Structure formats: C-alpha cells, structure tokens
Short mmCIF file of C-alpha atoms in Angstrom, two decimals:
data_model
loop_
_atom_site.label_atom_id
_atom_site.label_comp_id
_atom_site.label_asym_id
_atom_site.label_seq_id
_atom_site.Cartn_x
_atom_site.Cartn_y
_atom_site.Cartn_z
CA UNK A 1 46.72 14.26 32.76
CA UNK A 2 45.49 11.42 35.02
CA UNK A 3 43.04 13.99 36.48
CA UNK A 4 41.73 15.40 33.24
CA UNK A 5 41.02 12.04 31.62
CA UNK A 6 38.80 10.68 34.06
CA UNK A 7 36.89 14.24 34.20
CA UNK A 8 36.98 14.44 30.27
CA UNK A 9 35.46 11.19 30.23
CA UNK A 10 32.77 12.21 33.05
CA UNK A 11 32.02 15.37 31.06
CA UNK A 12 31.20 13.10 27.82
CA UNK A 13 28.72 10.57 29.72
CA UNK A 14 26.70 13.85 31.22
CA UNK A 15 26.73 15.30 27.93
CA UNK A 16 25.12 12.00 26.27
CA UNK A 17 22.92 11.62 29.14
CA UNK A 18 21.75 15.38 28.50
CA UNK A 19 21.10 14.43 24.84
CA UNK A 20 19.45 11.33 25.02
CA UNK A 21 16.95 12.80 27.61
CA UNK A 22 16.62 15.34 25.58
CA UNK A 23 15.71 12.94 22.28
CA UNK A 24 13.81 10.39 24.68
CA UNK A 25 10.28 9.99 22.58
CA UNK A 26 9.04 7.41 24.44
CA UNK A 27 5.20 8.78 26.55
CA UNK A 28 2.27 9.97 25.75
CA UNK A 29 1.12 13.66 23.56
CA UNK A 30 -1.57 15.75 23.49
CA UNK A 31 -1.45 18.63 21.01
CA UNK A 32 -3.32 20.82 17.58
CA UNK A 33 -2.91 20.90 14.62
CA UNK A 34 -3.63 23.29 11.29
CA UNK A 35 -3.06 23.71 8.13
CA UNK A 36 -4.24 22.84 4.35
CA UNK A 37 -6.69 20.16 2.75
CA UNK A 38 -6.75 19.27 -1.00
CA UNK A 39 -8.05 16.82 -3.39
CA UNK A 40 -9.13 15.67 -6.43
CA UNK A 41 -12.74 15.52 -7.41
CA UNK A 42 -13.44 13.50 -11.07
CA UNK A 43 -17.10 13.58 -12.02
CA UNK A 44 -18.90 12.03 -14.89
CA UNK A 45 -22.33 12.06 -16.27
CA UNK A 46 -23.88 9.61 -18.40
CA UNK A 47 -27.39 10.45 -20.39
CA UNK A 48 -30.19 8.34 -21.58
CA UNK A 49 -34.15 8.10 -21.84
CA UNK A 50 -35.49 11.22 -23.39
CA UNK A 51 -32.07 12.48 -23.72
CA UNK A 52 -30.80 9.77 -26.30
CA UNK A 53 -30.13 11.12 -29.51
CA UNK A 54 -31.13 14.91 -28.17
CA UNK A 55 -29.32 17.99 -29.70
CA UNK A 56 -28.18 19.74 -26.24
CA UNK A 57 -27.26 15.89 -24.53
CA UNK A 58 -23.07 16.77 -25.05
CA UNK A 59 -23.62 20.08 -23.70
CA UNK A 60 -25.44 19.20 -20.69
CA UNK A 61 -22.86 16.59 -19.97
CA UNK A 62 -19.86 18.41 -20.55
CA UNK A 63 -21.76 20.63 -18.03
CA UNK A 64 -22.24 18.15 -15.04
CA UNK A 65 -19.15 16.34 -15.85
CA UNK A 66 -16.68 18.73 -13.91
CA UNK A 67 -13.24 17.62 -12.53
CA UNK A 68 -11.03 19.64 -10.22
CA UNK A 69 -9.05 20.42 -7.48
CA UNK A 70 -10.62 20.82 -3.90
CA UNK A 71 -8.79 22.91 -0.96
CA UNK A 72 -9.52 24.27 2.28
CA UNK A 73 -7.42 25.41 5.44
CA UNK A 74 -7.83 22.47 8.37
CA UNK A 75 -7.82 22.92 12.01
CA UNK A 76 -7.84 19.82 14.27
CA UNK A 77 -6.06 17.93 17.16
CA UNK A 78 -4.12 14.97 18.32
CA UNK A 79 -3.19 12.66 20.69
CA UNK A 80 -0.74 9.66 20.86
CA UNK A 81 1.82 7.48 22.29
CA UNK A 82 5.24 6.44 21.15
CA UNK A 83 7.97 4.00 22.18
CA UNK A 84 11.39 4.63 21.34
CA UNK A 85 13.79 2.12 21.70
CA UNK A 86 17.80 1.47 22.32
CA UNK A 87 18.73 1.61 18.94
CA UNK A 88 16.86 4.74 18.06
CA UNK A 89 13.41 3.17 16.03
CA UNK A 90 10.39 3.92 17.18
CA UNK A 91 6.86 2.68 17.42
CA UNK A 92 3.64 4.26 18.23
CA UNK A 93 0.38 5.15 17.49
CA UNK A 94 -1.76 8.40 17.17
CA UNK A 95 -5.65 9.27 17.19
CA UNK A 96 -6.60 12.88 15.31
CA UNK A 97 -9.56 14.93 14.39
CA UNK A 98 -9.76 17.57 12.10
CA UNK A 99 -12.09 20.19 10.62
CA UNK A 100 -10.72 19.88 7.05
CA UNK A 101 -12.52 22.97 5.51
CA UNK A 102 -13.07 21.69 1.84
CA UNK A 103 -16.06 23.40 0.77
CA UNK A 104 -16.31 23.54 -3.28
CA UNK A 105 -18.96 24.78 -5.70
CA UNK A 106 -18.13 25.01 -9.38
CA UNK A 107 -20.48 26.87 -12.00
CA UNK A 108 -20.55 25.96 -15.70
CA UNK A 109 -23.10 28.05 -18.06
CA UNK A 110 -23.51 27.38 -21.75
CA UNK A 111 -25.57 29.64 -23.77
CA UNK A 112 -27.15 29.39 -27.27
CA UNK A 113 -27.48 25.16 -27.24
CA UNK A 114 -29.04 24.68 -30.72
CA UNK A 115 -31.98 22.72 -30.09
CA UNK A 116 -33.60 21.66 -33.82
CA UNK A 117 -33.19 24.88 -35.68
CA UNK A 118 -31.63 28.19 -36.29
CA UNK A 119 -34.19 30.07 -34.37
CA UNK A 120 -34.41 27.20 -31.11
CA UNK A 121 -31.82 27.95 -28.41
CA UNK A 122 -31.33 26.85 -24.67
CA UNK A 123 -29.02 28.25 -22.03
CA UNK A 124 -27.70 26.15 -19.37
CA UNK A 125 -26.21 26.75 -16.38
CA UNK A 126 -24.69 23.82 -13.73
CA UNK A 127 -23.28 23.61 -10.25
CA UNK A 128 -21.85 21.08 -8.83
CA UNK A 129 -20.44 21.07 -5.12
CA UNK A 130 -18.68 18.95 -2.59
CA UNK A 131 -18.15 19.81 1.34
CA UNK A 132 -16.23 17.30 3.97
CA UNK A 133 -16.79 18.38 7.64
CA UNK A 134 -14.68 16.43 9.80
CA UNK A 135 -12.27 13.67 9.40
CA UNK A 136 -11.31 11.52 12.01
CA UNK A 137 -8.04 8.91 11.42
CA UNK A 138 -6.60 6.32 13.74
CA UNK A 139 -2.91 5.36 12.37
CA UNK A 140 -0.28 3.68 13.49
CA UNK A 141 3.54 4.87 12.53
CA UNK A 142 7.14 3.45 12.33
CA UNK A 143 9.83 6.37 12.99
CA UNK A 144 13.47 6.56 13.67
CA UNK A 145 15.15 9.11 15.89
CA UNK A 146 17.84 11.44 14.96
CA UNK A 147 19.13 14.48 17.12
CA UNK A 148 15.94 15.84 17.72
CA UNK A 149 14.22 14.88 15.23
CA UNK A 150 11.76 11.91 14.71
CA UNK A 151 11.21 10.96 11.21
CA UNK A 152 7.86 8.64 10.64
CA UNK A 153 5.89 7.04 8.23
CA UNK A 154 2.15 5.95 9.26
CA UNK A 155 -0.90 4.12 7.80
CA UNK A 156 -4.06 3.65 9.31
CA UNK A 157 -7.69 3.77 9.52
CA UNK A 158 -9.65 7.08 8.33
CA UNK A 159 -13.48 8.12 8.46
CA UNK A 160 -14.32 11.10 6.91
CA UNK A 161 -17.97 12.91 5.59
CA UNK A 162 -18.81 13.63 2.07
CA UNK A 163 -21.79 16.16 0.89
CA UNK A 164 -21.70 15.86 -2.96
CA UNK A 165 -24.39 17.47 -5.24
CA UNK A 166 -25.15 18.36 -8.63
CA UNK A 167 -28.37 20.73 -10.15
CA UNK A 168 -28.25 22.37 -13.55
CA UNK A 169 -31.32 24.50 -15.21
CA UNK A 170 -32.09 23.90 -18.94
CA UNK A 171 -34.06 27.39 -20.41
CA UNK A 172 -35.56 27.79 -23.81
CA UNK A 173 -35.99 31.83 -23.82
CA UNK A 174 -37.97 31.78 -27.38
CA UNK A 175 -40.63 29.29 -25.66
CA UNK A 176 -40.63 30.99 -22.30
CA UNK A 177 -39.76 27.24 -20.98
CA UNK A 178 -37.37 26.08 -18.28
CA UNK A 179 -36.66 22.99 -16.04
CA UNK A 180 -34.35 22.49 -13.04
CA UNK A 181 -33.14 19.16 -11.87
CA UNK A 182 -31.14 18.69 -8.51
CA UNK A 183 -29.11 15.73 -6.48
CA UNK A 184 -26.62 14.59 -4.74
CA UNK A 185 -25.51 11.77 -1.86
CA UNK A 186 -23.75 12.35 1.26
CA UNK A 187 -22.38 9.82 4.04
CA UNK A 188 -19.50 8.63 5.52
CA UNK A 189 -16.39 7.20 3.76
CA UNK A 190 -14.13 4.50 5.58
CA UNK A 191 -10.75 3.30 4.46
CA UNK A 192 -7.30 3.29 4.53
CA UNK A 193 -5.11 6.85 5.21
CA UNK A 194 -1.45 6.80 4.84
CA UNK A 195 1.49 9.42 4.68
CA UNK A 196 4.25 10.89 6.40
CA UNK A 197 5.88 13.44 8.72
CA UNK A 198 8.72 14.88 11.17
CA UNK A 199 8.65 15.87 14.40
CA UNK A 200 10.85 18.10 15.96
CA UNK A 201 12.12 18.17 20.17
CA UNK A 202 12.67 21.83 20.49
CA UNK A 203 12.18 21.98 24.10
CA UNK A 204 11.78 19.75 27.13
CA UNK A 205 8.32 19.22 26.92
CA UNK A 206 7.14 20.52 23.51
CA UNK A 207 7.50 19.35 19.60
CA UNK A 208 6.68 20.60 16.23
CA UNK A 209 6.29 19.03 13.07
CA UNK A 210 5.13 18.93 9.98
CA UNK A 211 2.49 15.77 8.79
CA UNK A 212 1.64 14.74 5.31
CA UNK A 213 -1.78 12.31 4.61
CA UNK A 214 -3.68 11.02 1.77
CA UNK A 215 -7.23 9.04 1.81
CA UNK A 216 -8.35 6.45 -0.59
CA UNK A 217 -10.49 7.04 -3.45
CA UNK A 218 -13.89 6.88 -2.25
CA UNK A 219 -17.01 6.96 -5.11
CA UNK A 220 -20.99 8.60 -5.07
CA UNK A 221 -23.14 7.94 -7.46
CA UNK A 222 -27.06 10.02 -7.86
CA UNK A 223 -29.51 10.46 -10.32
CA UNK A 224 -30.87 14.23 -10.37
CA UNK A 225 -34.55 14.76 -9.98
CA UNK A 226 -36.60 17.75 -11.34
CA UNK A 227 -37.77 20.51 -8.98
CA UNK A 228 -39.43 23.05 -11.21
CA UNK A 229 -40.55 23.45 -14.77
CA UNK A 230 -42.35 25.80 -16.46
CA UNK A 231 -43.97 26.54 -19.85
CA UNK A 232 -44.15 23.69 -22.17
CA UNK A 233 -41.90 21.99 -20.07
CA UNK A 234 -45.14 20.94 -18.13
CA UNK A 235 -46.58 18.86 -20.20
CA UNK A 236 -43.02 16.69 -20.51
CA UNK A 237 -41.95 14.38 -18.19
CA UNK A 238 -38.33 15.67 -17.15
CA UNK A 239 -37.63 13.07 -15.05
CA UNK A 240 -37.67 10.50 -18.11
CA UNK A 241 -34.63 12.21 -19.38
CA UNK A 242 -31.92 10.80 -17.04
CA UNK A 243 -28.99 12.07 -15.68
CA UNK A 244 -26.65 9.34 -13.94
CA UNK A 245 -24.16 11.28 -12.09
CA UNK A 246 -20.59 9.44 -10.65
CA UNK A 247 -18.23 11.57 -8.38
CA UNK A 248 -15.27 10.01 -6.95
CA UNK A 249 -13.12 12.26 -4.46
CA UNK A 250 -9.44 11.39 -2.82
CA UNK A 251 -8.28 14.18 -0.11
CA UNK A 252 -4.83 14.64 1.65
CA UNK A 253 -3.52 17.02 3.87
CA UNK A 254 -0.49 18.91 5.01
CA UNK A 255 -0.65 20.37 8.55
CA UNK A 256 2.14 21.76 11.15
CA UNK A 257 1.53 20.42 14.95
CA UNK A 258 2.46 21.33 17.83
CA UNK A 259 2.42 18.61 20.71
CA UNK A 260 2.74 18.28 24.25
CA UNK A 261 4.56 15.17 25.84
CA UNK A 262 4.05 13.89 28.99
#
C-alpha cells in the first residue's frame, strides 16, 4: 500500500503534465483557411429631373432598387500568437487574408411599361452587381481553454474591396428608341470586424477550428450616366433624368482552419 500510493500519485502528476502540454496554447501559428462568405446587399434608387412625374419612374426604380443575399466560397490564410495563462484564459492576436469569392449580378426585366397611352410601351431590363476581392482583418481575441479545446471571441480591424455597379436599358419598340445608362463606385472599406470561433488541439503540433466573422455596414452611393441612345432618344438629354443610386453591403464569414503551432 505504501508502495502503490506514492506510484499512484506519480502516475497522476505525469498524466497532468501529459495533458497540460498537450492543451499548452501559448506560441506562435501559421495556417489556411476556407470556407463560405455571405452578406446582405440593400439598394435604393431615388428619381428626379426629367423623371419627376414620368409614367415608367416606379418601374425603373423598383428595377434598380434590388436587395439580396450575397455568397461565395473563401479561401485564405492566417497567422497569430496566443498566450495562455495558469488559470486557463487566454490572450492573443491573429492577422488573416482571404479571397472571399462574393461575386453577384442580379437581372430584373419589366416589359410593357405604359408610357402615355394604350399603344406606347417600354421594356426594361436592369443589372445590378457587387464583387469583393480580398479582405484582409487584424483582430485581437479573448479565449479560454478547455481539454483541447480553445473557445474565443475576437474584434478587430478589417479592410476589405467593394466593386458595386448598376446599368439598366429603357426601349420603346413602337418608336424604334432605346437608352442605356451605367455606374457604379468601387474602393476600399475600413472598419470594425468581430465574431467568434473554436479551435481544436488534435495533435502535437496541429489544430482545427471553426471561425465565425461579420463586417460593419459599409455604404456607396453613384449616379448612372448614359452610354448609348438611339432613335428619338437623341434628341433628349438622358442624363437630365437622374438616377441616384445608394448600396450599402455588410459581409461575414464562416471558415474551418487548420493551423500550425510552433
């Protein structure tokens, strides 16, 4: 008994020495990452000049006012370093890039617009589109370590680019008469990027985990110009009839990693 206890007890400290090497956070990581981008993209369109009091104005902004859901499949990578401490909370903080993948076009067409009469018609037909390229986020995050498992919240700094445009064509088939407009804005949005994630220790060297983000709002605004006319549409000044466009986007994504600790 005398002999057992003292080996019992040795058996117990290796054991929690094997376990909290094996849970020990604390270094640097490199690793990838992949998996899916979303959004929301809410656009609206307000008319005026020649377009005040006009027959086919609700049409043509129902057309370009076009909200939705954005998606695309991300690839990207990471790299970071953590502390852990004694009583199991962590600190640390993580640099990533990704590819997010959101490219979007959405096509609206309205036919037979009444114009002024029973015999005057227009057809319309709108696109509007929004790409991001790459997204680049540098976040802090608080986690707490259980098993092998690090849970984490994080918040941060993001910079992301936004390609957001908008062209519709207005045609009059009885007069033989069309007009196209077309615009848009791109550039780079800066802000804040928060979420959450887990990590998980499944070998001596190597975690997996799963990472939740979400940008801030971020808001375009563009006026589309005209790019061709024809027919009577020549002798009218399109670009008198004005089109104020205003998109605002908000992404987030949810990606698996894979990293590699030093």
């Amino acid at each position: 008994m005398r002999k057992t206890l003292p080996l019992a007890l040795l058996a117990l400290s290796l054991c929690g020495q094997a376990i909290a090497a094996e849970t020990h956070w604390t270094g640097f990581y490199f690793g990838l990452n992949a998996g899916h981008s979303g959004g929301d993209d809410r656009t609206d369109a307000a008319l005026s000049g020649l377009w005040t009091g006009d027959m086919a104005a609700p049409s043509l902004a129902q057309a370009l006012s076009v909200d939705g859901d954005v998606s695309g499949n991300s690839v990207g990578l990471q790299v970071g370093y953590d502390h852990q401490f004694a009583n199991g909370w962590l600190l640390g903080v993580e640099l990533d890039y990704q590819r997010p993948g959101i490219d979007e076009t959405t096509t609206t067409v309205i036919s037979n617009i009444n114009i002024g009469s029973a015999t005057q018609f227009a057809d319309l037909r709108a696109t509007s589109r929004l790409r991001s390229d790459d997204a680049w986020s540098l976040r802090p995050r608080l986690g707490y370590v259980t098993g092998k498992a690090l849970w984490y919240i994080t918040a941060g700094y993001s910079r992301r680019s936004w390609d957001v445009a908008s062209d519709y064509t207005f045609n009059v088939p009885a007069f033989s008469s069309s007009f196209s407009k077309a615009g848009g804005d791109s550039g780079t949005a800066n802000g804040l990027v928060w979420g959450a994630g887990v990590d998980w220790r499944f070998a001596d060297r190597w975690s997996a985990g799963l990472r939740y983000t979400r940008t801030r709002e971020e808001s375009f605004d563009y006026a589309p110009t005209t790019t061709t006319r024809s027919g009577l549409y020549l002798l009218v000044p399109t670009d008198t009839a004005i089109e104020e466009i205003s998109r605002k986007v908000q992404a987030d994504n949810l990606s698996l990693t894979l990293n590699y600790r030093f």
